[in-house]
């Protein structure tokens, strides 16, 4: 039996989910939903209909899991609870401080409809969260470190683009290698924001723009750049397209802890990701958890859940017997 | 409510469990069981009784989870199913090829008694298995690599000690750095046994022993050393005690995979451990899973399970709400 998937929103993430479904024989794309005029949207999968989001509820009995591919700022807070009335849903809500509130609203909707909702699935939140949790449980006397990058931060790139005189921009978040090495060596350093990451910006200026002013506005921008060592490079639109069109990302979750009667033994648990495409990797995580959502729903479960609540075997199409024989 | 723990077998692993329990406020050591004369065994926790293994069944209503700390060769195949008749049990059975058989026998016993049994908990099998599973589910088009070390292999150290003329020995398994780098670079190399690990041996010879013969017997030993580049150092008993008395270990699980419509994007997921004390880290994993076993039992579950079956949140003493707020 295949898991029948709907994609709700067709940006980078939606396209990533579409291609990830092709890599999983037990998953089937049923429809893509868009707020645009469906006739204007060309997707990559032959024979799969593009429908308007208004028509989603009518597809409730033909979709096992609806994957929400909108943004966390304004789309998902509305869409996830709304769609959970009709579907098992999964989203990648990534505004960490608002997760508890989002959870409560989605949980209320999913409990009422009897559906399963998985929120905040991806790599952070997602796989990184899972590793923070495991590290804390295994080594209760220890410290957590999360580093991001090297990778493109969409939010920081957007912030630069809003500066007057900027035509386009791409911002890379880069972990500070010496900080990483100190953590790996078990030194448990106290690290300031500036000591953990640097920021590198590639900016295309409009003709005649004041480059010194743009650079200064970037480097002094509160919250986004002021607390970091920031480098600004002005390049041509052609260079930006040629050298910075991909969306790589990644990072490191490290748990450094001690054990023993006198806590004399140190241990380092490190989980790292090096991703050519942030949206495609996030999509791949989501599709694996969509399989789990379907299985939880078939068991009769309901309500909102996160990666913390899902038995790992549920992510796999293989039987428990096969998993124990081949991967344990 | 505390989880009341029994320790069954008091070697390196049992002592590790004992000290890990001290690091977890919600866990309580109730008794240590030994096959020796209990009066001859001094443990590190004041006021906790040492009892003979024959007296274990009588403690069934005072222990929530019995942690089995024996060996995989002869102890656990007998003890885990036998104890599962009376207790929720957890073991670190690590003979990978025999896990399916062990699972079936433990499952039959635990189903009959209505107890929960968690087997093969530790880091390999255990955390490494979990990462192999997650990597496979997220990146179905990819390859797995597991490297071990740098660390002490007890089995290989024992094999050297059985050679005539050897008084004592310690063997380190070391991953080949260039192989690790090729995997991390996404080159998906085909690696032979020799290309993945080297073996370094520190040997204390008996007086007058033929060192050349010992070195040759080590290097040509089938299965253990013949397929590896092996280095042998002869040292004094004093040097062995001074420089090689610890039991460090660790390793790397790497999933290298591709995504995208034309599989043009590469991703590397890497999980690594650097452990000062192999038995203490294994014990720390086991104690976290003992918490989960107790919770599964309270929910009325029964039968044999592995790390693949346990929702990660069950490893934590914290509530779901707190976990979502602090770690997601």
PDB file of N, CA, C and O in Angstrom, chain B residues 279-318:
ATOM      1  N   UNK B 279      32.943   1.397  28.336  1.00  0.00           N
ATOM      2  CA  UNK B 279      31.875   0.843  29.186  1.00  0.00           C
ATOM      3  C   UNK B 279      31.032   1.919  29.867  1.00  0.00           C
ATOM      4  O   UNK B 279      29.822   1.732  30.024  1.00  0.00           O
ATOM      5  N   UNK B 280      31.629   3.039  30.254  1.00  0.00           N
ATOM      6  CA  UNK B 280      30.817   4.072  30.915  1.00  0.00           C
ATOM      7  C   UNK B 280      29.854   4.739  29.936  1.00  0.00           C
ATOM      8  O   UNK B 280      28.727   5.082  30.298  1.00  0.00           O
ATOM      9  N   UNK B 281      30.271   4.934  28.690  1.00  0.00           N
ATOM     10  CA  UNK B 281      29.344   5.523  27.719  1.00  0.00           C
ATOM     11  C   UNK B 281      28.222   4.539  27.393  1.00  0.00           C
ATOM     12  O   UNK B 281      27.046   4.914  27.371  1.00  0.00           O
ATOM     13  N   UNK B 282      28.590   3.281  27.160  1.00  0.00           N
ATOM     14  CA  UNK B 282      27.571   2.260  26.899  1.00  0.00           C
ATOM     15  C   UNK B 282      26.566   2.224  28.041  1.00  0.00           C
ATOM     16  O   UNK B 282      25.348   2.175  27.822  1.00  0.00           O
ATOM     17  N   UNK B 283      27.065   2.276  29.271  1.00  0.00           N
ATOM     18  CA  UNK B 283      26.196   2.270  30.452  1.00  0.00           C
ATOM     19  C   UNK B 283      25.265   3.474  30.460  1.00  0.00           C
ATOM     20  O   UNK B 283      24.093   3.368  30.844  1.00  0.00           O
ATOM     21  N   UNK B 284      25.786   4.618  30.037  1.00  0.00           N
ATOM     22  CA  UNK B 284      24.971   5.831  30.033  1.00  0.00           C
ATOM     23  C   UNK B 284      23.828   5.722  29.034  1.00  0.00           C
ATOM     24  O   UNK B 284      22.714   6.198  29.290  1.00  0.00           O
ATOM     25  N   UNK B 285      24.097   5.111  27.891  1.00  0.00           N
ATOM     26  CA  UNK B 285      23.023   4.875  26.915  1.00  0.00           C
ATOM     27  C   UNK B 285      21.989   3.921  27.514  1.00  0.00           C
ATOM     28  O   UNK B 285      20.771   4.147  27.436  1.00  0.00           O
ATOM     29  N   UNK B 286      22.484   2.848  28.137  1.00  0.00           N
ATOM     30  CA  UNK B 286      21.587   1.839  28.707  1.00  0.00           C
ATOM     31  C   UNK B 286      20.675   2.449  29.773  1.00  0.00           C
ATOM     32  O   UNK B 286      19.472   2.157  29.811  1.00  0.00           O
ATOM     33  N   UNK B 287      21.222   3.294  30.631  1.00  0.00           N
ATOM     34  CA  UNK B 287      20.414   3.876  31.707  1.00  0.00           C
ATOM     35  C   UNK B 287      19.311   4.773  31.127  1.00  0.00           C
ATOM     36  O   UNK B 287      18.169   4.766  31.602  1.00  0.00           O
ATOM     37  N   UNK B 288      19.627   5.531  30.070  1.00  0.00           N
ATOM     38  CA  UNK B 288      18.582   6.350  29.432  1.00  0.00           C
ATOM     39  C   UNK B 288      17.481   5.457  28.862  1.00  0.00           C
ATOM     40  O   UNK B 288      16.285   5.758  28.986  1.00  0.00           O
ATOM     41  N   UNK B 289      17.867   4.354  28.247  1.00  0.00           N
ATOM     42  CA  UNK B 289      16.863   3.445  27.693  1.00  0.00           C
ATOM     43  C   UNK B 289      16.126   2.657  28.777  1.00  0.00           C
ATOM     44  O   UNK B 289      14.999   2.203  28.555  1.00  0.00           O
ATOM     45  N   UNK B 290      16.745   2.497  29.951  1.00  0.00           N
ATOM     46  CA  UNK B 290      16.034   1.854  31.058  1.00  0.00           C
ATOM     47  C   UNK B 290      14.841   2.716  31.476  1.00  0.00           C
ATOM     48  O   UNK B 290      13.764   2.206  31.813  1.00  0.00           O
ATOM     49  N   UNK B 291      15.053   4.040  31.425  1.00  0.00           N
ATOM     50  CA  UNK B 291      13.935   4.954  31.707  1.00  0.00           C
ATOM     51  C   UNK B 291      12.794   4.709  30.705  1.00  0.00           C
ATOM     52  O   UNK B 291      11.614   4.648  31.081  1.00  0.00           O
ATOM     53  N   UNK B 292      13.169   4.562  29.443  1.00  0.00           N
ATOM     54  CA  UNK B 292      12.156   4.320  28.401  1.00  0.00           C
ATOM     55  C   UNK B 292      11.465   2.976  28.608  1.00  0.00           C
ATOM     56  O   UNK B 292      10.245   2.860  28.439  1.00  0.00           O
ATOM     57  N   UNK B 293      12.247   1.960  28.987  1.00  0.00           N
ATOM     58  CA  UNK B 293      11.651   0.628  29.203  1.00  0.00           C
ATOM     59  C   UNK B 293      10.599   0.690  30.306  1.00  0.00           C
ATOM     60  O   UNK B 293       9.517   0.097  30.190  1.00  0.00           O
ATOM     61  N   UNK B 294      10.916   1.431  31.361  1.00  0.00           N
ATOM     62  CA  UNK B 294       9.977   1.568  32.468  1.00  0.00           C
ATOM     63  C   UNK B 294       8.693   2.260  31.995  1.00  0.00           C
ATOM     64  O   UNK B 294       7.574   1.858  32.332  1.00  0.00           O
ATOM     65  N   UNK B 295       8.859   3.285  31.183  1.00  0.00           N
ATOM     66  CA  UNK B 295       7.688   4.012  30.696  1.00  0.00           C
ATOM     67  C   UNK B 295       6.838   3.140  29.760  1.00  0.00           C
ATOM     68  O   UNK B 295       5.596   3.151  29.846  1.00  0.00           O
ATOM     69  N   UNK B 296       7.494   2.394  28.881  1.00  0.00           N
ATOM     70  CA  UNK B 296       6.752   1.489  27.992  1.00  0.00           C
ATOM     71  C   UNK B 296       5.980   0.466  28.821  1.00  0.00           C
ATOM     72  O   UNK B 296       4.825   0.146  28.520  1.00  0.00           O
ATOM     73  N   UNK B 297       6.621  -0.035  29.883  1.00  0.00           N
ATOM     74  CA  UNK B 297       5.961  -1.031  30.737  1.00  0.00           C
ATOM     75  C   UNK B 297       4.751  -0.424  31.444  1.00  0.00           C
ATOM     76  O   UNK B 297       3.695  -1.055  31.543  1.00  0.00           O
ATOM     77  N   UNK B 298       4.911   0.820  31.920  1.00  0.00           N
ATOM     78  CA  UNK B 298       3.780   1.482  32.594  1.00  0.00           C
ATOM     79  C   UNK B 298       2.611   1.683  31.646  1.00  0.00           C
ATOM     80  O   UNK B 298       1.454   1.740  32.062  1.00  0.00           O
ATOM     81  N   UNK B 299       2.930   1.824  30.350  1.00  0.00           N
ATOM     82  CA  UNK B 299       1.861   1.966  29.354  1.00  0.00           C
ATOM     83  C   UNK B 299       1.186   0.641  29.027  1.00  0.00           C
ATOM     84  O   UNK B 299       0.246   0.604  28.227  1.00  0.00           O
ATOM     85  N   UNK B 300       1.734  -0.444  29.596  1.00  0.00           N
ATOM     86  CA  UNK B 300       1.127  -1.748  29.354  1.00  0.00           C
ATOM     87  C   UNK B 300       1.694  -2.478  28.149  1.00  0.00           C
ATOM     88  O   UNK B 300       1.155  -3.509  27.724  1.00  0.00           O
ATOM     89  N   UNK B 301       2.801  -1.974  27.594  1.00  0.00           N
ATOM     90  CA  UNK B 301       3.406  -2.682  26.467  1.00  0.00           C
ATOM     91  C   UNK B 301       4.177  -3.896  26.975  1.00  0.00           C
ATOM     92  O   UNK B 301       4.548  -3.986  28.147  1.00  0.00           O
ATOM     93  N   UNK B 302       4.435  -4.824  26.065  1.00  0.00           N
ATOM     94  CA  UNK B 302       5.233  -5.999  26.415  1.00  0.00           C
ATOM     95  C   UNK B 302       5.941  -6.521  25.185  1.00  0.00           C
ATOM     96  O   UNK B 302       5.632  -6.129  24.055  1.00  0.00           O
ATOM     97  N   UNK B 303       6.921  -7.407  25.421  1.00  0.00           N
ATOM     98  CA  UNK B 303       7.668  -8.006  24.321  1.00  0.00           C
ATOM     99  C   UNK B 303       9.024  -7.355  24.144  1.00  0.00           C
ATOM    100  O   UNK B 303       9.395  -6.432  24.852  1.00  0.00           O
ATOM    101  N   UNK B 304       9.754  -7.888  23.150  1.00  0.00           N
ATOM    102  CA  UNK B 304      11.112  -7.412  22.917  1.00  0.00           C
ATOM    103  C   UNK B 304      11.118  -6.220  21.970  1.00  0.00           C
ATOM    104  O   UNK B 304      10.370  -6.187  20.989  1.00  0.00           O
ATOM    105  N   UNK B 305      11.940  -5.244  22.270  1.00  0.00           N
ATOM    106  CA  UNK B 305      12.064  -4.048  21.454  1.00  0.00           C
ATOM    107  C   UNK B 305      13.538  -3.678  21.339  1.00  0.00           C
ATOM    108  O   UNK B 305      14.373  -4.167  22.085  1.00  0.00           O
ATOM    109  N   UNK B 306      13.825  -2.790  20.381  1.00  0.00           N
ATOM    110  CA  UNK B 306      15.195  -2.290  20.220  1.00  0.00           C
ATOM    111  C   UNK B 306      15.145  -0.764  20.165  1.00  0.00           C
ATOM    112  O   UNK B 306      14.063  -0.157  20.229  1.00  0.00           O
ATOM    113  N   UNK B 307      16.292  -0.149  19.998  1.00  0.00           N
ATOM    114  CA  UNK B 307      16.330   1.317  19.903  1.00  0.00           C
ATOM    115  C   UNK B 307      15.471   1.831  18.749  1.00  0.00           C
ATOM    116  O   UNK B 307      15.046   2.990  18.763  1.00  0.00           O
ATOM    117  N   UNK B 308      15.204   0.965  17.760  1.00  0.00           N
ATOM    118  CA  UNK B 308      14.388   1.395  16.621  1.00  0.00           C
ATOM    119  C   UNK B 308      12.931   1.644  17.019  1.00  0.00           C
ATOM    120  O   UNK B 308      12.199   2.335  16.312  1.00  0.00           O
ATOM    121  N   UNK B 309      12.510   1.027  18.117  1.00  0.00           N
ATOM    122  CA  UNK B 309      11.092   1.044  18.487  1.00  0.00           C
ATOM    123  C   UNK B 309      10.724   2.086  19.529  1.00  0.00           C
ATOM    124  O   UNK B 309       9.544   2.228  19.861  1.00  0.00           O
ATOM    125  N   UNK B 310      11.707   2.791  20.073  1.00  0.00           N
ATOM    126  CA  UNK B 310      11.458   3.662  21.226  1.00  0.00           C
ATOM    127  C   UNK B 310      11.354   5.127  20.786  1.00  0.00           C
ATOM    128  O   UNK B 310      12.293   5.666  20.199  1.00  0.00           O
ATOM    129  N   UNK B 311      10.218   5.770  21.072  1.00  0.00           N
ATOM    130  CA  UNK B 311      10.133   7.210  20.781  1.00  0.00           C
ATOM    131  C   UNK B 311      11.209   7.949  21.578  1.00  0.00           C
ATOM    132  O   UNK B 311      11.318   7.745  22.798  1.00  0.00           O
ATOM    133  N   UNK B 312      12.005   8.797  20.916  1.00  0.00           N
ATOM    134  CA  UNK B 312      13.126   9.452  21.610  1.00  0.00           C
ATOM    135  C   UNK B 312      12.735  10.180  22.890  1.00  0.00           C
ATOM    136  O   UNK B 312      13.497  10.179  23.868  1.00  0.00           O
ATOM    137  N   UNK B 313      11.553  10.757  22.942  1.00  0.00           N
ATOM    138  CA  UNK B 313      11.136  11.489  24.141  1.00  0.00           C
ATOM    139  C   UNK B 313      11.103  10.594  25.374  1.00  0.00           C
ATOM    140  O   UNK B 313      11.239  11.084  26.501  1.00  0.00           O
ATOM    141  N   UNK B 314      10.923   9.284  25.172  1.00  0.00           N
ATOM    142  CA  UNK B 314      10.844   8.356  26.300  1.00  0.00           C
ATOM    143  C   UNK B 314      12.175   8.221  27.036  1.00  0.00           C
ATOM    144  O   UNK B 314      12.222   7.702  28.145  1.00  0.00           O
ATOM    145  N   UNK B 315      13.271   8.664  26.407  1.00  0.00           N
ATOM    146  CA  UNK B 315      14.579   8.583  27.069  1.00  0.00           C
ATOM    147  C   UNK B 315      14.771   9.676  28.101  1.00  0.00           C
ATOM    148  O   UNK B 315      15.711   9.635  28.896  1.00  0.00           O
ATOM    149  N   UNK B 316      13.908  10.683  28.065  1.00  0.00           N
ATOM    150  CA  UNK B 316      14.116  11.867  28.890  1.00  0.00           C
ATOM    151  C   UNK B 316      13.201  11.882  30.102  1.00  0.00           C
ATOM    152  O   UNK B 316      12.050  11.453  30.029  1.00  0.00           O
ATOM    153  N   UNK B 317      13.704  12.407  31.230  1.00  0.00           N
ATOM    154  CA  UNK B 317      12.827  12.597  32.387  1.00  0.00           C
ATOM    155  C   UNK B 317      11.920  13.815  32.225  1.00  0.00           C
ATOM    156  O   UNK B 317      11.008  14.015  33.026  1.00  0.00           O
ATOM    157  N   UNK B 318      12.164  14.636  31.197  1.00  0.00           N
ATOM    158  CA  UNK B 318      11.399  15.869  31.029  1.00  0.00           C
ATOM    159  C   UNK B 318      10.080  15.613  30.299  1.00  0.00           C
ATOM    160  O   UNK B 318       9.945  14.658  29.535  1.00  0.00           O
TER     161      UNK B 318
END
